[in-house]
Short mmCIF file of C-alpha atoms in Angstrom, two decimals:
data_model
loop_
_atom_site.label_atom_id
_atom_site.label_comp_id
_atom_site.label_asym_id
_atom_site.label_seq_id
_atom_site.Cartn_x
_atom_site.Cartn_y
_atom_site.Cartn_z
CA MET A 19 79.81 52.97 91.67
CA LYS A 20 79.44 50.95 88.49
CA ARG A 21 81.27 51.68 85.29
CA PHE A 22 80.78 50.09 81.89
CA PHE A 23 82.41 50.72 78.53
CA LEU A 24 82.37 49.23 75.07
CA SER A 25 85.47 49.74 72.98
CA THR A 26 85.62 49.94 69.16
CA VAL A 27 82.04 48.76 68.58
CA PRO A 28 80.53 49.62 65.19
CA LEU A 29 77.49 51.86 65.33
CA LEU A 30 75.61 49.49 63.05
CA ILE A 31 76.01 46.59 65.50
CA LEU A 32 74.75 48.75 68.37
CA SER A 33 71.67 49.63 66.36
CA CYS A 34 71.04 45.99 65.47
CA LEU A 35 71.32 44.90 69.10
CA GLY A 36 68.77 47.50 70.09
CA VAL A 37 71.15 49.53 72.20
CA SER A 38 69.26 52.69 71.35
CA ARG A 39 68.90 55.02 74.26
CA VAL A 40 65.59 56.09 75.76
CA PHE A 41 65.86 59.82 76.25
CA ALA A 42 64.11 61.58 79.11
CA ASP A 43 62.31 64.68 77.95
CA SER A 44 62.63 66.30 81.38
CA LEU A 45 66.40 65.75 81.65
CA ALA A 46 68.49 68.39 79.91
CA ALA A 47 71.72 67.55 78.14
CA PRO A 48 75.03 68.43 79.84
CA VAL A 49 76.49 71.83 78.98
CA ASN A 50 79.96 73.46 78.89
CA VAL A 51 81.63 70.27 77.72
CA THR A 52 85.38 70.90 77.54
CA ILE A 53 88.68 69.04 77.27
CA LYS A 54 91.43 69.47 79.87
CA ALA A 55 94.86 67.91 80.51
CA LEU A 56 95.17 67.06 76.82
CA LYS A 57 98.11 64.79 76.00
CA TYR A 58 99.11 62.71 73.02
CA ASN A 59 97.50 59.56 74.49
CA SER A 60 94.95 60.81 77.05
CA ALA A 61 92.61 63.64 77.95
CA VAL A 62 89.99 64.61 80.54
CA VAL A 63 86.49 65.66 79.49
CA THR A 64 84.47 67.86 81.88
CA TRP A 65 80.91 69.20 81.79
CA ASP A 66 78.21 70.93 83.83
CA ILE A 67 74.70 69.81 84.71
CA PRO A 68 71.78 72.26 84.43
CA GLU A 69 70.51 73.30 87.84
CA GLY A 70 67.59 71.28 89.16
CA ASP A 71 68.29 68.03 87.28
CA LEU A 72 68.54 64.88 89.41
CA VAL A 73 71.47 63.02 87.86
CA ILE A 74 73.06 59.81 89.17
CA GLY A 75 75.59 59.14 86.41
CA PHE A 76 76.82 59.91 82.92
CA ALA A 77 77.51 58.28 79.58
CA ILE A 78 80.24 59.34 77.14
CA THR A 79 80.52 58.48 73.50
CA GLN A 80 84.03 58.79 72.06
CA GLN A 81 84.55 58.49 68.32
CA LYS A 82 87.36 59.09 65.87
CA LYS A 83 86.61 61.54 63.14
CA ASP A 84 85.53 59.94 59.86
CA VAL A 85 85.52 56.50 61.48
CA ARG A 86 82.31 54.56 62.24
CA MET A 87 83.79 53.09 65.40
CA LEU A 88 83.17 54.39 68.88
CA ARG A 89 83.88 53.85 72.54
CA PHE A 90 80.98 54.02 74.96
CA ILE A 91 81.70 54.78 78.65
CA GLN A 92 78.97 54.71 81.27
CA GLU A 93 79.24 55.37 84.99
CA VAL A 94 76.43 55.44 87.58
CA ASN A 95 76.09 56.15 91.30
CA THR A 96 78.40 59.15 91.01
CA THR A 97 78.09 62.92 91.01
CA THR A 98 81.38 63.61 89.25
CA HIS A 99 81.41 65.90 86.24
CA SER A 100 84.60 64.64 84.59
CA CYS A 101 85.94 61.52 82.95
CA ALA A 102 89.39 60.44 81.73
CA LEU A 103 89.84 59.28 78.14
CA TRP A 104 92.75 56.92 77.59
CA ASP A 105 94.47 54.97 74.81
CA LEU A 106 94.17 57.87 72.41
CA GLU A 107 96.31 58.12 69.30
CA GLU A 108 98.58 61.07 68.69
CA GLU A 109 97.66 63.60 66.02
CA THR A 110 94.14 62.20 65.79
CA ASP A 111 90.79 64.00 65.69
CA TYR A 112 88.10 62.86 68.13
CA ILE A 113 84.45 63.69 68.73
CA VAL A 114 82.91 63.36 72.21
CA HIS A 115 79.29 63.47 73.36
CA VAL A 116 78.13 63.45 77.00
CA GLN A 117 74.76 62.32 78.37
CA SER A 118 73.27 62.48 81.85
CA ILE A 119 71.58 59.50 83.51
CA SER A 120 68.48 60.16 85.62
CA MET A 121 67.39 58.30 88.73
CA SER A 122 64.69 56.49 86.76
CA GLY A 123 67.18 55.22 84.22
CA PRO A 124 66.58 57.17 80.99
CA MET A 125 69.37 59.32 79.60
CA SER A 126 69.30 62.87 78.42
CA GLN A 127 69.91 64.00 74.89
CA HIS A 128 73.49 64.12 73.66
CA SER A 129 75.41 67.24 74.47
CA GLU A 130 76.79 69.40 71.71
CA PRO A 131 79.61 67.50 69.99
CA LEU A 132 83.08 68.37 71.25
CA ARG A 133 85.88 68.02 68.73
CA PHE A 134 89.54 67.96 69.72
CA ARG A 135 92.87 66.78 68.32
CA THR A 136 95.64 65.06 70.23
CA PRO A 137 99.14 66.54 69.87
CA LYS A 138 102.38 64.83 68.94
CA GLU A 139 104.23 62.99 71.64
CA SER A 140 107.28 65.18 71.03
CA GLU A 141 105.17 68.32 71.54
CA THR A 142 103.90 66.98 74.87
CA GLN A 143 107.44 66.23 76.03
CA ALA A 144 108.61 69.69 74.92
CA SER A 145 105.77 71.31 76.85
CA LYS A 146 106.67 69.25 79.91
CA ASN A 147 110.32 70.28 79.67
CA LYS A 148 109.27 73.91 79.31
CA ASP A 149 107.18 73.67 82.47
CA GLU A 150 110.12 72.13 84.32
CA VAL A 151 112.40 74.97 83.18
CA THR A 152 109.81 77.49 84.28
CA MET A 153 109.67 75.92 87.75
CA GLU A 154 113.47 76.01 87.94
CA GLU A 155 113.43 79.69 87.02
CA VAL A 156 110.82 80.38 89.69
CA GLY A 157 112.95 78.53 92.25
CA ALA A 158 116.01 80.54 91.23
CA GLN A 159 114.07 83.79 91.59
CA LEU A 160 112.88 82.76 95.05
CA ARG A 161 116.43 81.93 96.13
CA ALA A 162 117.64 85.29 94.78
CA GLY A 163 114.89 87.08 96.72
CA GLU A 164 115.84 85.26 99.93
CA PHE A 165 119.51 86.22 99.42
CA ILE A 166 118.56 89.89 98.94
CA ILE A 167 116.50 89.85 102.14
CA ILE A 168 119.41 88.33 104.09
CA VAL A 169 121.81 90.96 102.74
CA VAL A 170 119.43 93.81 103.67
CA VAL A 171 119.04 92.44 107.20
CA LEU A 172 122.81 92.17 107.63
CA ILE A 173 123.29 95.75 106.41
CA MET A 174 120.68 96.98 108.89
CA TRP A 175 122.39 95.15 111.74
CA ALA A 176 125.76 96.59 110.72
CA GLY A 177 124.26 100.08 110.75
CA VAL A 178 122.83 99.57 114.24
CA ILE A 179 126.19 98.29 115.55
CA ALA A 180 128.06 101.22 113.96
CA LEU A 181 125.65 103.72 115.51
CA PHE A 182 126.08 102.10 118.93
CA CYS A 183 129.88 102.24 118.66
CA ARG A 184 129.76 105.90 117.68
CA GLN A 185 127.57 106.81 120.64
CA TYR A 186 129.89 104.86 122.92
CA ASP A 187 132.95 106.77 121.63
CA ILE A 188 131.19 110.10 122.19
CA ILE A 189 130.41 109.13 125.79
CA LYS A 190 134.01 108.05 126.41
CA ASP A 191 135.34 111.32 124.95
CA ASN A 192 133.14 113.38 127.27
CA GLU A 193 134.30 111.61 130.47
CA PRO A 194 137.81 113.36 130.69
CA ASN A 195 136.23 116.79 130.28
CA THR A 196 133.82 116.04 133.09
CA ASN A 197 136.66 114.96 135.37
CA LYS A 198 138.59 118.17 134.54
CA ASP A 199 135.61 120.34 135.44
CA LYS A 200 135.24 118.55 138.77
CA ALA A 201 138.97 119.03 139.57
CA LYS A 202 138.84 122.74 138.70
CA THR A 203 135.86 123.33 140.96
CA SER A 204 137.61 121.54 143.83
CA SER A 205 140.87 123.58 143.46
CA GLU A 206 139.02 126.91 143.63
CA CYS A 207 137.71 126.01 147.09
CA SER A 208 141.11 124.82 148.48
CA THR A 209 144.06 126.59 150.35
CA PRO A 210 147.78 125.81 150.54
CA GLU A 211 147.29 124.26 153.96
CA HIS A 212 144.09 122.53 152.94
CA PRO A 213 144.44 121.37 149.37
CA THR A 214 141.04 119.80 149.48
CA GLY A 215 139.42 123.00 150.80
CA GLY A 216 138.35 124.14 154.21
CA LEU A 217 138.58 127.12 156.63
CA LEU A 218 141.69 129.32 156.64
CA ARG A 219 143.47 129.08 159.99
CA SER A 220 145.80 131.61 161.51
CA LYS A 221 149.42 131.40 160.53
CA PHE A 222 150.50 132.27 164.09
CA PRO A 223 150.23 129.32 166.36
CA LYS A 224 148.62 129.74 169.67
CA ASN A 225 150.87 129.27 172.74
CA ASN A 226 148.94 127.82 175.59
CA ASN A 227 152.02 127.77 177.94
CA ASN A 228 151.49 130.58 180.58
CA ASN A 229 155.04 130.27 181.92
CA ASN A 230 156.60 131.38 178.67
CA ARG A 231 154.28 134.31 178.27
CA ALA A 232 156.26 137.59 177.85
CA PRO A 233 155.78 140.10 180.70
CA SER A 234 153.63 143.07 179.94
CA VAL A 235 154.98 146.59 180.43
CA ASN A 236 152.77 149.49 181.20
CA ILE A 237 154.16 152.98 180.47
CA ILE A 238 152.60 155.95 182.15
CA GLU A 239 153.42 159.41 180.87
CA VAL A 240 153.35 162.43 183.32
#
């Protein structure tokens, strides 16, 4: 990549030295020339190339309004469509032309002139401070959003824990009633001699001793 520029050269001297450009009829001039990132002392000029043109570089002519002095910037072996302008003066009007350079060397016609004015340095600083404040506000909003999300999650967890505790209390309250029902069912099936239930035995004990058996008496009526 090769880059050349001539700074503050009078147009008359360029004409006398024969630095007139040979324009290629087949190469169209750049279009959509615009200025971006404009500051009090610098700017960036951008452009588009018509489709189908074989371009290997560009040339930019920068001139102050109402002043017959210009800056010529040329760059080859590049496909970029932008160029930075530096050492500008604040509150100054400028005119910029862009040309394309073909593979064979000739340049295209000049693009439509682009006029722009640099702002005051104080205005640039104020705009910068405004952008910084805006970023701080965005950061504060993001932090507030994160805090809200954390609070919502904590509330949800508290609700889940409260629901679990309530269900646990209900289960604990039902356990005594269940034990009472079991005890009632068991008492209905029990006897005084068998509190836990069972068969009712005779209250008269059996005497298996034959010697103590009372004699039987048979009475016969005539």
